[in-house]
Coordinates of C-alpha atoms in Angstrom, one line a residue:
Chain E
M674 CA 47.5 -24.3 33.1
S675 CA 46.9 -22.8 29.9
I676 CA 43.7 -23.0 28.0
V677 CA 44.4 -25.5 24.7
L678 CA 42.1 -24.4 21.4
P679 CA 42.0 -26.5 18.4
S680 CA 43.3 -26.0 15.0
G681 CA 41.6 -25.5 12.3
P682 CA 41.8 -26.1 9.3
A683 CA 43.2 -23.3 6.0
G684 CA 39.7 -22.1 5.1
A685 CA 35.8 -23.1 4.7
R686 CA 34.0 -23.2 1.6
I687 CA 30.1 -23.7 0.7
L688 CA 30.0 -27.1 -0.8
S689 CA 26.1 -27.7 -0.6
L690 CA 22.7 -24.5 -1.6
G691 CA 19.6 -25.4 -1.4
D692 CA 16.2 -22.9 -1.3
Y693 CA 12.4 -23.6 -0.7
R694 CA 10.2 -21.1 -2.2
P695 CA 6.2 -21.1 -0.9
T696 CA 3.7 -22.2 -4.1
R697 CA 1.3 -19.4 -3.8
V698 CA 1.8 -16.4 -6.1
V699 CA 1.0 -13.5 -5.9
G700 CA 1.0 -11.0 -8.7
N701 CA 1.0 -7.7 -8.5
D702 CA -2.7 -7.0 -9.9
E703 CA -4.0 -9.0 -6.4
I704 CA -1.6 -6.3 -4.8
A705 CA -3.8 -3.4 -6.6
R706 CA -7.1 -4.5 -5.7
R707 CA -6.5 -4.1 -2.0
V708 CA -3.7 -1.0 -1.9
D709 CA -3.3 2.0 -4.4
T710 CA -1.1 1.5 -7.1
N711 CA -0.7 -1.1 -9.9
D712 CA 1.8 -3.4 -12.6
Q713 CA 3.6 -0.4 -14.0
W714 CA 3.9 1.6 -10.9
I715 CA 5.1 -1.4 -9.1
R716 CA 7.5 -2.4 -11.6
E717 CA 9.2 0.8 -12.0
R718 CA 9.9 1.2 -8.9
T719 CA 10.7 -2.5 -7.5
G720 CA 11.0 -4.9 -10.7
I721 CA 8.9 -7.0 -9.2
I722 CA 6.9 -9.1 -11.0
E723 CA 5.4 -11.9 -8.5
R724 CA 6.1 -13.1 -5.3
R725 CA 6.0 -15.8 -3.2
I726 CA 3.8 -16.1 0.1
A727 CA 3.8 -18.8 1.9
G728 CA 0.5 -20.1 3.6
D729 CA -1.1 -19.5 6.9
S730 CA -0.1 -22.8 8.6
E731 CA 3.3 -22.4 7.3
S732 CA 6.3 -21.0 9.9
V733 CA 9.6 -19.6 9.4
A734 CA 10.5 -22.7 10.8
D735 CA 9.0 -24.2 7.9
M736 CA 10.1 -23.0 5.6
A737 CA 13.8 -23.1 6.9
T738 CA 13.7 -27.2 7.2
E739 CA 12.5 -27.5 3.6
A740 CA 15.5 -25.6 2.2
A741 CA 18.0 -27.0 5.0
A742 CA 17.1 -30.0 4.2
K743 CA 18.0 -29.8 0.5
A744 CA 21.7 -28.4 1.2
L745 CA 22.0 -31.2 3.2
A746 CA 20.9 -33.3 0.6
G747 CA 22.9 -32.1 -1.5
S748 CA 26.5 -31.7 0.5
G749 CA 26.5 -35.8 0.9
L750 CA 26.7 -35.8 4.8
A751 CA 25.2 -37.6 7.4
A752 CA 22.9 -35.9 9.1
A753 CA 25.5 -36.6 12.2
D754 CA 28.0 -34.3 10.4
I755 CA 26.3 -31.1 11.0
D756 CA 27.5 -29.9 14.0
L757 CA 26.6 -26.0 13.9
V758 CA 23.4 -24.9 12.8
I759 CA 23.5 -20.7 12.5
A760 CA 19.3 -19.4 11.7
A761 CA 19.1 -15.6 10.0
T762 CA 15.9 -15.0 10.0
C763 CA 14.0 -11.5 11.5
S764 CA 10.6 -12.7 11.7
A765 CA 10.5 -16.0 13.4
Q766 CA 7.2 -16.3 14.9
D767 CA 8.2 -17.9 18.1
R768 CA 10.9 -15.9 20.7
L769 CA 11.5 -19.7 21.4
P770 CA 12.7 -22.1 20.9
G771 CA 14.7 -20.8 17.8
I772 CA 14.7 -21.8 14.3
G773 CA 18.3 -23.9 14.5
T774 CA 17.4 -25.9 17.6
V775 CA 13.7 -26.8 15.6
V776 CA 15.9 -27.4 12.3
A777 CA 17.9 -29.3 13.8
G778 CA 15.4 -31.5 16.1
R779 CA 13.9 -31.7 12.4
L780 CA 16.2 -32.9 10.3
G781 CA 17.7 -35.3 13.3
L782 CA 21.4 -33.9 13.5
D783 CA 23.0 -35.1 16.7
A784 CA 23.2 -32.4 19.3
P785 CA 24.5 -29.8 16.6
G786 CA 25.6 -26.1 18.5
A787 CA 22.1 -24.0 17.6
Y788 CA 21.3 -20.3 16.7
D789 CA 19.4 -17.4 15.8
L790 CA 20.9 -14.2 14.7
N791 CA 19.0 -11.0 13.5
A792 CA 21.3 -8.8 11.2
A793 CA 18.0 -8.5 9.6
C794 CA 18.2 -8.6 5.6
A795 CA 22.1 -9.1 5.9
G796 CA 21.6 -11.5 8.5
F797 CA 22.5 -14.8 5.8
C798 CA 26.5 -12.8 5.2
Y799 CA 26.9 -12.7 8.8
A800 CA 26.0 -16.6 9.3
L801 CA 28.1 -17.3 6.7
A802 CA 31.1 -15.6 8.0
A803 CA 30.4 -16.8 11.5
A804 CA 29.9 -20.4 10.2
A805 CA 33.6 -19.8 8.3
D806 CA 35.3 -18.0 11.5
A807 CA 33.7 -21.3 13.1
I808 CA 35.1 -23.7 10.8
R809 CA 38.9 -22.0 10.8
T810 CA 38.7 -21.7 14.1
G811 CA 38.1 -25.7 14.4
N812 CA 35.4 -24.8 16.9
A813 CA 32.8 -26.5 14.2
R814 CA 33.5 -28.8 10.9
H815 CA 30.5 -28.8 9.0
V816 CA 28.0 -25.9 9.8
L817 CA 24.2 -25.3 8.3
V818 CA 23.6 -21.7 7.6
I819 CA 20.4 -20.8 6.7
G820 CA 18.2 -17.5 5.9
A821 CA 14.4 -18.0 6.4
E822 CA 12.0 -15.2 6.4
K823 CA 8.0 -14.4 6.9
L824 CA 8.0 -11.3 5.6
S825 CA 4.1 -11.2 5.3
D826 CA 3.3 -11.8 8.4
I827 CA 4.8 -8.6 10.1
T828 CA 3.7 -6.6 6.6
D829 CA 0.9 -4.2 6.6
W830 CA -0.9 -5.2 3.4
D831 CA -2.4 -1.9 3.5
D832 CA 1.4 0.2 3.1
R833 CA 2.0 0.7 -0.5
A834 CA 5.2 1.4 0.8
T835 CA 5.9 -1.9 1.9
C836 CA 3.2 -4.6 0.5
I837 CA 4.4 -4.4 -2.7
I838 CA 8.2 -5.5 -1.9
F839 CA 8.2 -8.1 0.8
A840 CA 7.9 -12.2 0.5
D841 CA 8.3 -15.4 2.2
G842 CA 10.9 -18.0 1.7
A843 CA 14.3 -19.3 2.8
G844 CA 17.8 -20.7 1.2
A845 CA 20.9 -22.4 3.0
A846 CA 24.1 -24.0 2.4
V847 CA 26.2 -26.1 4.1
V848 CA 29.6 -24.9 4.9
G849 CA 32.5 -27.1 5.5
P850 CA 36.8 -26.9 6.3
A851 CA 38.7 -26.3 2.6
D852 CA 42.5 -25.9 1.6
S853 CA 42.1 -23.7 -0.4
P854 CA 39.5 -21.0 0.8
G855 CA 36.2 -20.6 -0.5
I856 CA 34.8 -18.5 1.7
G857 CA 36.6 -14.7 1.8
P858 CA 36.5 -12.5 5.0
V859 CA 33.6 -10.7 5.8
A860 CA 33.5 -6.7 5.3
W861 CA 30.8 -6.0 7.4
G862 CA 29.8 -2.9 9.8
S863 CA 26.7 -1.4 10.9
D864 CA 25.3 2.7 10.5
G865 CA 22.9 3.4 14.3
G866 CA 22.5 6.9 13.2
R867 CA 20.0 5.3 10.3
N868 CA 18.5 2.6 12.7
D869 CA 15.0 4.2 11.6
T870 CA 14.8 3.9 8.5
I871 CA 13.5 0.5 8.6
T872 CA 11.4 -0.6 11.6
C873 CA 9.6 -3.8 13.2
L874 CA 8.9 -2.3 17.3
G875 CA 7.5 -4.0 19.4
T876 CA 5.1 -1.0 20.0
D877 CA 3.6 -1.3 15.6
P878 CA 3.7 -4.8 14.7
Y879 CA 4.7 -4.0 11.0
L880 CA 7.8 -3.5 9.2
R881 CA 8.1 -0.1 8.1
M882 CA 10.8 1.6 5.9
A883 CA 11.7 5.2 4.6
G884 CA 12.2 3.8 1.1
P885 CA 14.0 7.3 -0.8
A886 CA 16.3 7.3 2.9
V887 CA 17.2 3.2 2.3
F888 CA 17.7 4.0 -1.5
R889 CA 19.9 7.0 -0.8
W890 CA 22.3 5.2 1.7
A891 CA 22.3 1.8 -0.6
T892 CA 23.4 3.8 -4.2
T893 CA 25.8 5.4 -2.6
S894 CA 27.6 3.7 0.3
L895 CA 26.7 0.3 -0.5
A896 CA 29.6 -0.5 -3.4
A897 CA 32.3 0.9 -1.1
V898 CA 31.4 -2.2 1.3
G899 CA 31.3 -4.8 -1.9
R900 CA 34.8 -3.8 -3.3
R901 CA 36.0 -3.8 0.6
A902 CA 35.5 -7.4 0.6
C903 CA 36.6 -7.4 -2.7
E904 CA 39.9 -6.0 -1.5
L905 CA 40.1 -7.9 1.6
A906 CA 40.1 -11.7 -0.4
G907 CA 42.9 -10.0 -2.3
L908 CA 40.4 -9.3 -5.4
G909 CA 39.2 -6.7 -8.0
T910 CA 35.5 -6.2 -8.8
R911 CA 36.6 -7.6 -12.6
D912 CA 37.5 -10.4 -11.5
L913 CA 33.9 -11.9 -10.4
D914 CA 32.0 -14.0 -11.7
A915 CA 28.7 -12.6 -10.0
L916 CA 26.9 -10.4 -8.0
I917 CA 24.3 -12.1 -5.7
L918 CA 23.3 -8.2 -4.4
H919 CA 20.1 -8.7 -1.3
Q920 CA 17.5 -8.8 -3.5
A921 CA 15.5 -5.6 -2.2
N922 CA 14.9 -3.3 -5.2
L923 CA 15.8 -3.7 -9.2
R924 CA 17.0 0.0 -9.2
I925 CA 19.2 -0.1 -6.1
L926 CA 20.4 -3.8 -8.1
D927 CA 21.4 -1.8 -11.3
S928 CA 22.6 1.1 -9.6
L929 CA 25.6 -1.3 -8.1
V930 CA 25.9 -3.4 -11.6
R931 CA 27.5 0.2 -12.4
S932 CA 29.7 1.4 -9.3
L933 CA 31.4 -2.2 -9.0
D934 CA 31.6 -1.9 -12.9
V935 CA 30.5 -5.7 -13.2
R936 CA 27.9 -4.8 -16.3
D937 CA 29.3 -8.1 -18.0
K938 CA 29.3 -10.6 -15.0
V939 CA 26.2 -12.6 -14.6
I940 CA 23.6 -10.8 -11.7
A941 CA 21.2 -12.5 -9.5
R942 CA 17.9 -10.4 -10.5
D943 CA 16.2 -13.4 -8.4
I944 CA 13.8 -10.6 -7.6
V945 CA 11.6 -9.7 -10.3
D946 CA 9.6 -13.6 -9.4
T947 CA 10.3 -14.0 -5.9
G948 CA 10.0 -10.2 -4.1
N949 CA 12.2 -9.3 -1.2
T950 CA 12.5 -11.7 1.4
S951 CA 15.1 -10.3 3.5
A952 CA 17.8 -13.0 5.2
A953 CA 16.3 -15.3 2.3
S954 CA 17.5 -13.2 -0.6
I955 CA 20.9 -14.1 -1.2
P956 CA 20.7 -18.5 -0.8
M957 CA 17.7 -18.9 -2.7
A958 CA 19.6 -16.4 -5.5
M959 CA 22.9 -18.1 -5.4
T960 CA 20.8 -21.3 -5.4
R961 CA 19.0 -20.6 -8.5
L962 CA 21.7 -19.4 -10.1
K963 CA 23.6 -22.5 -9.3
D964 CA 20.0 -24.8 -10.3
R965 CA 19.9 -23.2 -13.8
G966 CA 23.4 -23.6 -14.4
E967 CA 23.5 -19.8 -14.6
I968 CA 26.3 -20.0 -12.5
A969 CA 29.5 -22.9 -12.4
S970 CA 31.2 -24.7 -9.9
G971 CA 34.1 -22.6 -9.0
D972 CA 32.7 -19.3 -10.0
L973 CA 33.9 -15.9 -8.0
A974 CA 30.3 -14.1 -6.5
L975 CA 30.4 -11.3 -4.7
L976 CA 27.8 -11.3 -1.9
L977 CA 26.9 -8.0 -0.8
A978 CA 24.2 -7.5 1.4
F979 CA 22.2 -4.8 3.6
G980 CA 19.1 -3.9 5.8
G981 CA 17.3 -3.0 9.2
G982 CA 19.6 -1.1 11.3
L983 CA 21.2 -0.5 8.8
T984 CA 23.3 -3.6 8.6
Y985 CA 25.7 -4.6 6.0
A986 CA 27.9 -7.3 4.9
G987 CA 29.8 -8.8 2.1
Q988 CA 32.0 -11.2 1.0
V989 CA 33.7 -13.5 -2.1
V990 CA 32.8 -16.7 -2.3
R991 CA 33.5 -19.9 -4.7
I992 CA 30.3 -21.7 -6.1
P993 CA 30.4 -25.2 -4.7
Chain F
M542 CA 31.2 32.0 -6.2
P543 CA 27.7 30.3 -5.8
A544 CA 26.2 29.6 -8.8
S545 CA 23.5 31.7 -10.3
E546 CA 19.6 30.3 -10.3
S547 CA 20.4 29.9 -14.4
D548 CA 23.4 28.2 -14.1
I549 CA 20.8 25.9 -11.2
L550 CA 18.8 25.5 -13.5
Q551 CA 20.4 24.5 -16.2
G552 CA 22.5 22.0 -14.2
L553 CA 19.5 20.6 -13.2
A554 CA 17.8 20.3 -16.2
E555 CA 21.2 18.1 -17.2
I556 CA 20.5 16.0 -14.2
L557 CA 16.7 15.4 -14.8
Q558 CA 17.3 14.7 -18.7
E559 CA 20.1 12.1 -17.5
V560 CA 18.2 10.6 -14.3
A561 CA 15.0 10.1 -15.3
G562 CA 14.7 11.1 -19.1
V563 CA 13.3 14.9 -18.8
A564 CA 13.5 16.9 -21.4
P565 CA 15.2 20.1 -20.9
E566 CA 12.7 22.5 -22.2
Q567 CA 10.4 21.2 -19.5
V568 CA 12.5 22.1 -16.7
T569 CA 10.8 25.9 -15.6
P570 CA 11.0 26.4 -12.0
E571 CA 7.0 26.1 -11.3
K572 CA 7.4 22.7 -12.1
N573 CA 6.4 19.8 -9.9
F574 CA 8.7 17.0 -10.0
I575 CA 6.4 14.6 -8.6
D576 CA 2.7 15.6 -11.2
D577 CA 4.6 17.4 -13.5
L578 CA 8.0 15.9 -14.7
D579 CA 7.1 12.2 -13.7
V580 CA 10.1 11.6 -11.6
D581 CA 9.1 9.2 -8.8
S582 CA 10.6 9.2 -5.0
L583 CA 13.2 7.5 -5.9
S584 CA 14.8 9.0 -8.8
M585 CA 14.3 12.1 -6.7
V586 CA 17.1 10.8 -4.4
E587 CA 19.2 10.2 -7.5
V588 CA 18.9 13.6 -8.8
V589 CA 19.4 15.0 -5.3
V590 CA 22.2 13.0 -4.9
A591 CA 23.6 14.4 -8.3
A592 CA 22.9 17.6 -7.5
E593 CA 24.6 17.8 -4.1
E594 CA 27.8 16.6 -6.5
K595 CA 27.2 19.3 -9.2
F596 CA 26.5 22.3 -6.5
E597 CA 28.5 21.0 -3.6
V598 CA 25.7 21.0 -1.3
R599 CA 24.2 18.5 1.2
I600 CA 20.3 18.5 1.1
P601 CA 19.3 16.0 3.9
D602 CA 16.5 13.4 3.7
D603 CA 14.7 15.7 5.7
D604 CA 15.1 18.1 3.4
V605 CA 14.2 16.4 -0.1
K606 CA 10.2 16.0 0.6
N607 CA 10.1 19.9 0.9
L608 CA 11.5 19.7 -2.8
R609 CA 8.3 20.0 -4.9
T610 CA 9.0 21.5 -7.9
V611 CA 11.9 22.7 -9.3
G612 CA 12.1 26.2 -7.8
D613 CA 12.4 25.0 -4.5
A614 CA 15.3 23.1 -5.4
V615 CA 17.2 25.8 -7.1
D616 CA 16.1 28.2 -3.8
Y617 CA 17.8 25.9 -1.8
I618 CA 20.6 24.9 -3.9
K619 CA 21.0 28.9 -3.7
S620 CA 20.6 29.4 -0.7
A621 CA 23.0 26.1 0.8
G622 CA 25.4 27.0 -1.8
V623 CA 25.5 30.7 0.0
A624 CA 26.3 29.4 3.4
A625 CA 28.4 26.5 2.5

């Protein structure tokens, strides 16, 4: 007897997007009252003017559910149509149950596969790749992909190197089958030799980051990952309509815009009033660009992310 | 042939002008990058990356924080160039 595999569609595409932004806005001046910094210092080094911070009782699962509900509503699908949930996060309060199962329960999904994925700030791109593969192989038909973080829980609010950057939020996408692929092959990898540059260790409850080392890696190594993602999709960076980079730091973003030769394209700059939300930043930025009409359905966007590990991943997608 | 100290100083001045907008005449060996030239830690990374390319040397992350003055950088690049 041989094992039978299902057959799947030609590809997968993003059907809809959703985001959730906590209501509390924290400006640079509020942070400057706690640590030795000021608005200009923060703007010059990060590009951030303000960020959103979740309420004390608001969990990663709460934010993930809000974003996922919005994406599900936008897809036109019924809850029972979702047969896989992948939640990317590195800041869940609870080890168990996983965020994916909590969201599935709250949205009344019909017993989908559900798991969490930790690839730090690159998590959404990893999860999107896993979703596209599950659809193409026939293991799933409609996948809810979520990036959700409450980094304020693991931020040392007395550490000037990190507390000016990190923030909270969630983004989600519903991914489904497509005759013409709307999610390109993923260019991914990791550099374990640099796994001490961004950490949140069992012995220290807070995120720690060697900012200049990460900046150096991102500004010298990440462009090649982005170009590789385009090549894998049979495209060049000039074919793109938009760049949606992980919203880590505006200076990294500006460097990548130059390296990838996409100055005249739509560039997500969500970090300015959102901060760095790790795995949530790309789906949040993509949702906002779409909601504001800055990118149109069918546009080609390069998603490109990097984070603790160091992990990195990128793929070209068509905007739903 | 390794670059001379004056070549390195002039090369650094060009890099600092391009990366951080520092006037070339400001770039003298005793100047502190952060305090005197207003080069922040991220711009310093860009200076180092550009210097690696220009002078064909390697300046690892761990050594960057020891480069406090222009003179420190000139000395480092000079000795790294000889070693290479």
